[in-house]
Short mmCIF file of C-alpha atoms in Angstrom, two decimals:
data_model
loop_
_atom_site.label_atom_id
_atom_site.label_comp_id
_atom_site.label_asym_id
_atom_site.label_seq_id
_atom_site.Cartn_x
_atom_site.Cartn_y
_atom_site.Cartn_z
CA UNK W 1 -162.04 128.03 78.78
CA UNK W 2 -161.61 128.67 75.11
CA UNK W 3 -159.44 126.09 73.31
CA UNK W 4 -157.31 127.27 70.31
CA UNK W 5 -155.29 125.44 67.55
CA UNK W 6 -152.11 126.77 66.40
CA UNK W 7 -151.11 126.53 62.70
CA UNK W 8 -147.56 126.74 60.94
CA UNK W 9 -147.33 127.37 57.40
CA UNK W 10 -144.94 125.59 54.88
CA UNK W 11 -144.53 126.92 51.01
CA UNK W 12 -144.27 124.07 48.90
CA UNK W 13 -142.63 124.38 45.49
CA UNK W 14 -142.50 121.59 42.84
CA UNK W 15 -140.49 122.36 39.47
CA UNK W 16 -141.56 121.74 36.97
CA UNK W 17 -145.31 121.24 38.15
CA UNK W 18 -147.75 120.64 35.24
CA UNK W 19 -151.45 120.47 36.53
CA UNK W 20 -151.96 117.69 39.14
CA UNK W 21 -148.05 117.34 40.16
CA UNK W 22 -148.68 118.66 43.84
CA UNK W 23 -151.15 116.01 44.27
CA UNK W 24 -148.52 113.63 42.79
CA UNK W 25 -145.88 114.88 45.26
CA UNK W 26 -147.94 114.44 48.28
CA UNK W 27 -148.78 111.06 47.00
CA UNK W 28 -145.38 110.10 46.19
CA UNK W 29 -144.53 111.51 50.01
CA UNK W 30 -147.08 109.48 51.59
CA UNK W 31 -145.27 106.29 50.63
CA UNK W 32 -142.30 106.54 52.66
CA UNK W 33 -141.17 107.86 56.10
CA UNK W 34 -138.33 110.21 57.33
CA UNK W 35 -136.41 111.49 60.45
CA UNK W 36 -137.97 114.35 62.08
CA UNK W 37 -135.57 115.01 65.03
CA UNK W 38 -133.26 112.53 66.81
CA UNK W 39 -134.98 109.24 67.11
CA UNK W 40 -138.54 110.73 65.99
CA UNK W 41 -139.69 109.81 62.72
CA UNK W 42 -142.76 110.85 60.53
CA UNK W 43 -144.86 110.14 57.42
CA UNK W 44 -148.03 111.79 56.05
CA UNK W 45 -151.28 109.87 55.04
CA UNK W 46 -152.58 110.33 51.54
CA UNK W 47 -154.34 113.65 50.77
CA UNK W 48 -157.95 113.40 50.61
CA UNK W 49 -159.60 116.03 48.68
CA UNK W 50 -161.95 118.49 50.42
CA UNK W 51 -162.85 120.42 47.12
CA UNK W 52 -161.58 123.19 45.33
CA UNK W 53 -157.94 122.25 45.23
CA UNK W 54 -157.85 121.58 49.16
CA UNK W 55 -156.59 118.42 50.56
CA UNK W 56 -156.53 117.25 53.99
CA UNK W 57 -154.44 114.51 55.85
CA UNK W 58 -152.39 113.94 58.93
CA UNK W 59 -148.74 114.10 59.88
CA UNK W 60 -147.95 110.81 61.87
CA UNK W 61 -144.98 111.20 64.29
CA UNK W 62 -143.45 108.29 66.40
CA UNK W 63 -140.20 107.10 67.93
CA UNK W 64 -138.05 104.78 66.28
CA UNK W 65 -136.56 102.20 68.53
CA UNK W 66 -132.90 100.56 67.65
CA UNK W 67 -133.72 96.97 68.18
CA UNK W 68 -130.08 96.14 67.71
CA UNK W 69 -128.88 98.68 70.53
CA UNK W 70 -128.25 97.74 73.82
CA UNK W 71 -131.09 97.64 76.32
CA UNK W 72 -130.86 98.62 80.08
CA UNK W 73 -132.28 96.64 82.72
CA UNK W 74 -133.24 99.25 85.20
CA UNK W 75 -133.85 96.75 88.26
CA UNK W 76 -130.03 95.66 87.84
CA UNK W 77 -128.46 99.07 86.51
CA UNK W 78 -126.90 97.33 83.93
CA UNK W 79 -127.20 95.91 80.36
CA UNK W 80 -130.15 93.45 79.86
CA UNK W 81 -129.12 89.63 79.88
CA UNK W 82 -129.23 87.97 76.39
CA UNK W 83 -131.73 85.71 77.76
CA UNK W 84 -134.26 88.45 78.89
CA UNK W 85 -133.30 90.31 75.38
CA UNK W 86 -134.46 87.31 73.16
CA UNK W 87 -138.23 87.57 75.06
CA UNK W 88 -138.55 90.96 73.37
CA UNK W 89 -140.85 90.87 70.42
CA UNK W 90 -142.32 93.92 68.85
CA UNK W 91 -144.34 93.73 65.49
CA UNK W 92 -142.22 95.59 62.90
CA UNK W 93 -145.20 97.58 62.05
CA UNK W 94 -145.59 98.71 65.69
CA UNK W 95 -144.25 102.16 66.55
CA UNK W 96 -144.20 103.76 70.09
CA UNK W 97 -145.09 107.47 71.05
CA UNK W 98 -147.40 107.91 68.40
CA UNK W 99 -148.49 111.57 68.01
CA UNK W 100 -150.81 112.56 64.97
CA UNK W 101 -151.29 116.25 63.67
CA UNK W 102 -153.69 117.55 60.93
CA UNK W 103 -152.17 119.01 57.74
CA UNK W 104 -154.09 120.85 55.05
CA UNK W 105 -152.65 121.42 51.63
CA UNK W 106 -153.88 124.43 49.34
CA UNK W 107 -153.12 123.27 45.98
CA UNK W 108 -153.54 126.90 44.40
CA UNK W 109 -151.22 128.82 46.85
CA UNK W 110 -148.94 125.39 47.22
CA UNK W 111 -149.10 125.85 51.03
CA UNK W 112 -149.26 123.41 53.80
CA UNK W 113 -151.04 124.31 57.09
CA UNK W 114 -149.78 121.87 59.77
CA UNK W 115 -151.29 121.45 63.35
CA UNK W 116 -148.52 122.39 65.80
CA UNK W 117 -150.51 121.39 68.99
CA UNK W 118 -153.04 118.31 68.91
CA UNK W 119 -155.81 117.64 71.31
CA UNK W 120 -153.87 115.01 73.22
CA UNK W 121 -151.42 118.18 74.21
CA UNK W 122 -148.64 116.81 72.11
CA UNK W 123 -146.57 119.47 69.76
CA UNK W 124 -144.82 119.38 66.66
CA UNK W 125 -142.31 122.51 66.01
CA UNK W 126 -141.43 124.37 63.12
CA UNK W 127 -137.94 122.55 62.82
CA UNK W 128 -139.34 118.98 62.94
CA UNK W 129 -142.28 119.77 60.73
CA UNK W 130 -139.96 121.50 57.99
CA UNK W 131 -137.24 118.78 58.26
CA UNK W 132 -139.51 115.97 58.02
CA UNK W 133 -141.99 117.47 55.10
CA UNK W 134 -138.77 118.41 53.21
CA UNK W 135 -137.51 115.11 53.28
CA UNK W 136 -140.94 113.24 52.47
CA UNK W 137 -142.12 115.48 49.62
CA UNK W 138 -138.62 115.15 48.06
CA UNK W 139 -139.23 111.64 47.82
CA UNK W 140 -137.65 108.84 45.30
CA UNK W 141 -140.80 109.26 43.39
CA UNK W 142 -140.16 113.16 42.76
CA UNK W 143 -136.46 112.20 41.97
CA UNK W 144 -137.56 109.37 39.48
CA UNK W 145 -139.78 111.81 37.71
CA UNK W 146 -136.94 114.76 37.83
CA UNK W 147 -139.23 117.14 40.05
CA UNK W 148 -137.40 119.41 42.09
CA UNK W 149 -139.29 120.04 45.54
CA UNK W 150 -138.48 122.65 48.01
CA UNK W 151 -140.05 123.28 51.26
CA UNK W 152 -139.87 126.59 53.02
CA UNK W 153 -141.01 127.84 56.50
CA UNK W 154 -143.28 130.81 55.73
CA UNK W 155 -142.33 133.83 58.02
CA UNK W 156 -144.18 136.50 59.29
CA UNK W 157 -145.20 139.27 56.98
CA UNK W 158 -142.91 141.86 58.41
CA UNK W 159 -139.85 139.60 58.83
CA UNK W 160 -137.91 140.98 56.08
CA UNK W 161 -138.60 144.41 56.99
CA UNK W 162 -137.22 143.65 60.80
CA UNK W 163 -134.04 142.25 59.15
CA UNK W 164 -133.32 145.34 56.81
CA UNK W 165 -134.37 147.93 59.69
CA UNK W 166 -131.42 146.45 62.12
CA UNK W 167 -129.64 149.00 63.78
CA UNK W 168 -126.18 148.91 62.44
CA UNK W 169 -126.83 146.33 59.70
CA UNK W 170 -123.49 145.50 57.88
CA UNK W 171 -124.17 142.18 56.14
CA UNK W 172 -127.58 141.03 54.28
CA UNK W 173 -127.51 137.49 52.94
CA UNK W 174 -130.37 136.35 50.67
CA UNK W 175 -131.04 132.77 49.28
CA UNK W 176 -133.48 132.10 46.52
CA UNK W 177 -134.59 128.92 45.64
CA UNK W 178 -136.77 128.25 42.30
CA UNK W 179 -139.87 130.37 42.68
CA UNK W 180 -143.44 129.02 41.65
CA UNK W 181 -143.47 129.93 38.03
CA UNK W 182 -147.52 130.64 38.65
CA UNK W 183 -146.52 133.50 40.94
CA UNK W 184 -146.81 136.20 38.40
CA UNK W 185 -145.02 139.13 40.05
CA UNK W 186 -142.44 140.65 37.85
CA UNK W 187 -139.43 140.45 40.13
CA UNK W 188 -140.44 136.62 40.50
CA UNK W 189 -140.76 136.34 36.80
CA UNK W 190 -137.19 137.85 36.58
CA UNK W 191 -135.39 135.86 38.83
CA UNK W 192 -137.00 132.68 37.52
CA UNK W 193 -135.85 133.70 34.19
CA UNK W 194 -132.13 134.42 35.35
CA UNK W 195 -132.28 130.85 36.99
CA UNK W 196 -133.45 129.17 33.74
CA UNK W 197 -131.08 131.01 31.80
CA UNK W 198 -128.23 129.70 33.86
CA UNK W 199 -129.41 126.08 34.54
CA UNK W 200 -129.50 126.88 38.06
CA UNK W 201 -131.86 125.96 41.10
CA UNK W 202 -130.49 128.42 43.52
CA UNK W 203 -129.02 131.79 43.80
CA UNK W 204 -127.13 133.26 46.89
CA UNK W 205 -126.34 137.23 47.31
CA UNK W 206 -124.52 138.89 49.67
CA UNK W 207 -124.52 142.60 50.40
CA UNK W 208 -121.96 143.92 53.00
CA UNK W 209 -121.49 147.54 53.80
CA UNK W 210 -118.47 149.62 52.94
CA UNK W 211 -116.16 150.91 55.64
CA UNK W 212 -117.20 153.95 57.33
CA UNK W 213 -120.66 153.49 56.54
CA UNK W 214 -123.22 153.72 59.30
CA UNK W 215 -125.16 150.60 58.01
CA UNK W 216 -126.39 148.90 54.90
CA UNK W 217 -129.23 151.01 53.01
CA UNK W 218 -130.96 148.21 50.91
CA UNK W 219 -132.85 149.50 47.92
CA UNK W 220 -136.46 148.71 47.03
CA UNK W 221 -135.09 146.33 44.40
CA UNK W 222 -132.96 144.54 47.05
CA UNK W 223 -135.88 144.36 49.55
CA UNK W 224 -138.29 142.65 46.97
CA UNK W 225 -135.55 140.30 46.35
CA UNK W 226 -135.33 139.48 50.24
CA UNK W 227 -139.13 139.12 50.06
CA UNK W 228 -138.80 136.47 47.20
CA UNK W 229 -135.95 134.83 49.33
CA UNK W 230 -138.09 134.89 52.51
CA UNK W 231 -140.82 132.90 50.76
CA UNK W 232 -138.52 130.53 48.81
CA UNK W 233 -135.41 130.20 50.79
CA UNK W 234 -134.11 132.27 53.58
CA UNK W 235 -132.81 135.88 54.66
CA UNK W 236 -130.17 136.59 57.12
CA UNK W 237 -129.15 139.95 58.30
CA UNK W 238 -125.85 140.57 60.61
CA UNK W 239 -125.21 143.68 62.60
CA UNK W 240 -122.84 145.11 65.03
CA UNK W 241 -123.72 148.10 67.54
CA UNK W 242 -121.18 149.08 70.01
CA UNK W 243 -119.39 146.00 69.75
CA UNK W 244 -122.57 143.75 70.38
CA UNK W 245 -122.99 141.29 67.32
CA UNK W 246 -126.57 140.46 66.48
CA UNK W 247 -128.16 138.24 63.99
CA UNK W 248 -131.44 137.78 62.93
CA UNK W 249 -133.10 135.56 60.15
CA UNK W 250 -136.50 134.93 58.47
CA UNK W 251 -136.21 131.51 60.17
CA UNK W 252 -136.13 133.41 63.40
CA UNK W 253 -139.97 134.64 62.70
CA UNK W 254 -141.89 131.80 61.56
CA UNK W 255 -145.51 132.50 60.83
CA UNK W 256 -148.12 131.16 63.15
CA UNK W 257 -152.22 131.34 62.92
CA UNK W 258 -153.90 130.74 66.39
CA UNK W 259 -157.52 129.64 65.80
CA UNK W 260 -160.08 129.72 68.49
CA UNK W 261 -162.29 126.48 68.63
CA UNK W 262 -165.92 126.73 69.79
CA UNK W 263 -167.31 123.98 72.26
CA UNK W 264 -167.51 120.65 70.13
CA UNK W 265 -166.06 122.30 67.18
CA UNK W 266 -163.95 119.79 65.07
CA UNK W 267 -160.36 120.70 64.35
CA UNK W 268 -160.38 119.85 60.72
CA UNK W 269 -163.47 121.72 59.89
CA UNK W 270 -161.95 124.99 61.77
CA UNK W 271 -158.59 124.76 59.70
CA UNK W 272 -160.56 124.47 56.47
CA UNK W 273 -162.78 127.32 57.24
CA UNK W 274 -159.75 129.43 58.05
CA UNK W 275 -157.86 128.56 54.67
CA UNK W 276 -161.24 129.02 52.53
CA UNK W 277 -161.66 132.44 54.30
CA UNK W 278 -158.13 133.22 53.80
CA UNK W 279 -158.20 132.67 50.14
CA UNK W 280 -161.27 135.02 49.89
CA UNK W 281 -159.50 137.71 51.67
CA UNK W 282 -156.54 137.10 49.10
CA UNK W 283 -158.96 137.61 46.14
CA UNK W 284 -160.48 140.67 47.41
CA UNK W 285 -157.06 142.48 48.17
CA UNK W 286 -155.99 141.67 44.73
CA UNK W 287 -159.40 142.99 43.03
#
């Protein structure tokens, strides 16, 4: 049976980001750990150069035990006795339920690719990965150096179109955080200029249909703003058809990449191969 590796994608934006800043952000993030979900915590390993602005590392997950909480004696169906509790010795560095996942960071596109399912059958979902990576990269090191770091789940290419095409679209909400200054599309430059002029890091726009109209009809300009929001924030649409409310968000459509693994192929090598090929395709499309 063919084996597959599934990847999730995160857009990382550091502002400002002189040359080498993204590598610094990753290294600062690797010094700490953060909550991923519930009692699950995560850290990242220091990035290792794979050449041409690509870096590899691992996202390490574990379960954090509250050593000061009550312990259950399942034989007695009651709280563990103080005598038995005092016998518990766990080294401070020992963490249970360890789960490792690969990540690749593309410095040129400031994209982090992360493994959603590892070789041991363990999984890492979008919500947990996004929460953990956001908290790790927005580290004390970044704050100390006055670097603003935002992390966004990259949605499917047609996510915005699905939202603006909703039957009965009555409200469209667009949140845009500071886009990367190296992305030279005209509309992104306009948004960046507006944010800088207002000393702002984020802009929210809401469009609500007028009474009596069948639906909102977003213009091309609004759609462009929504695409920027999808990459650097999020977009939400609300509709109401025959009394049935509905809501869609770019968070509803996270982009996933499924890669087949040949017998004996290494996961890391396969991910790196995909990222490099994806770069070449991107250059060919822009040419």
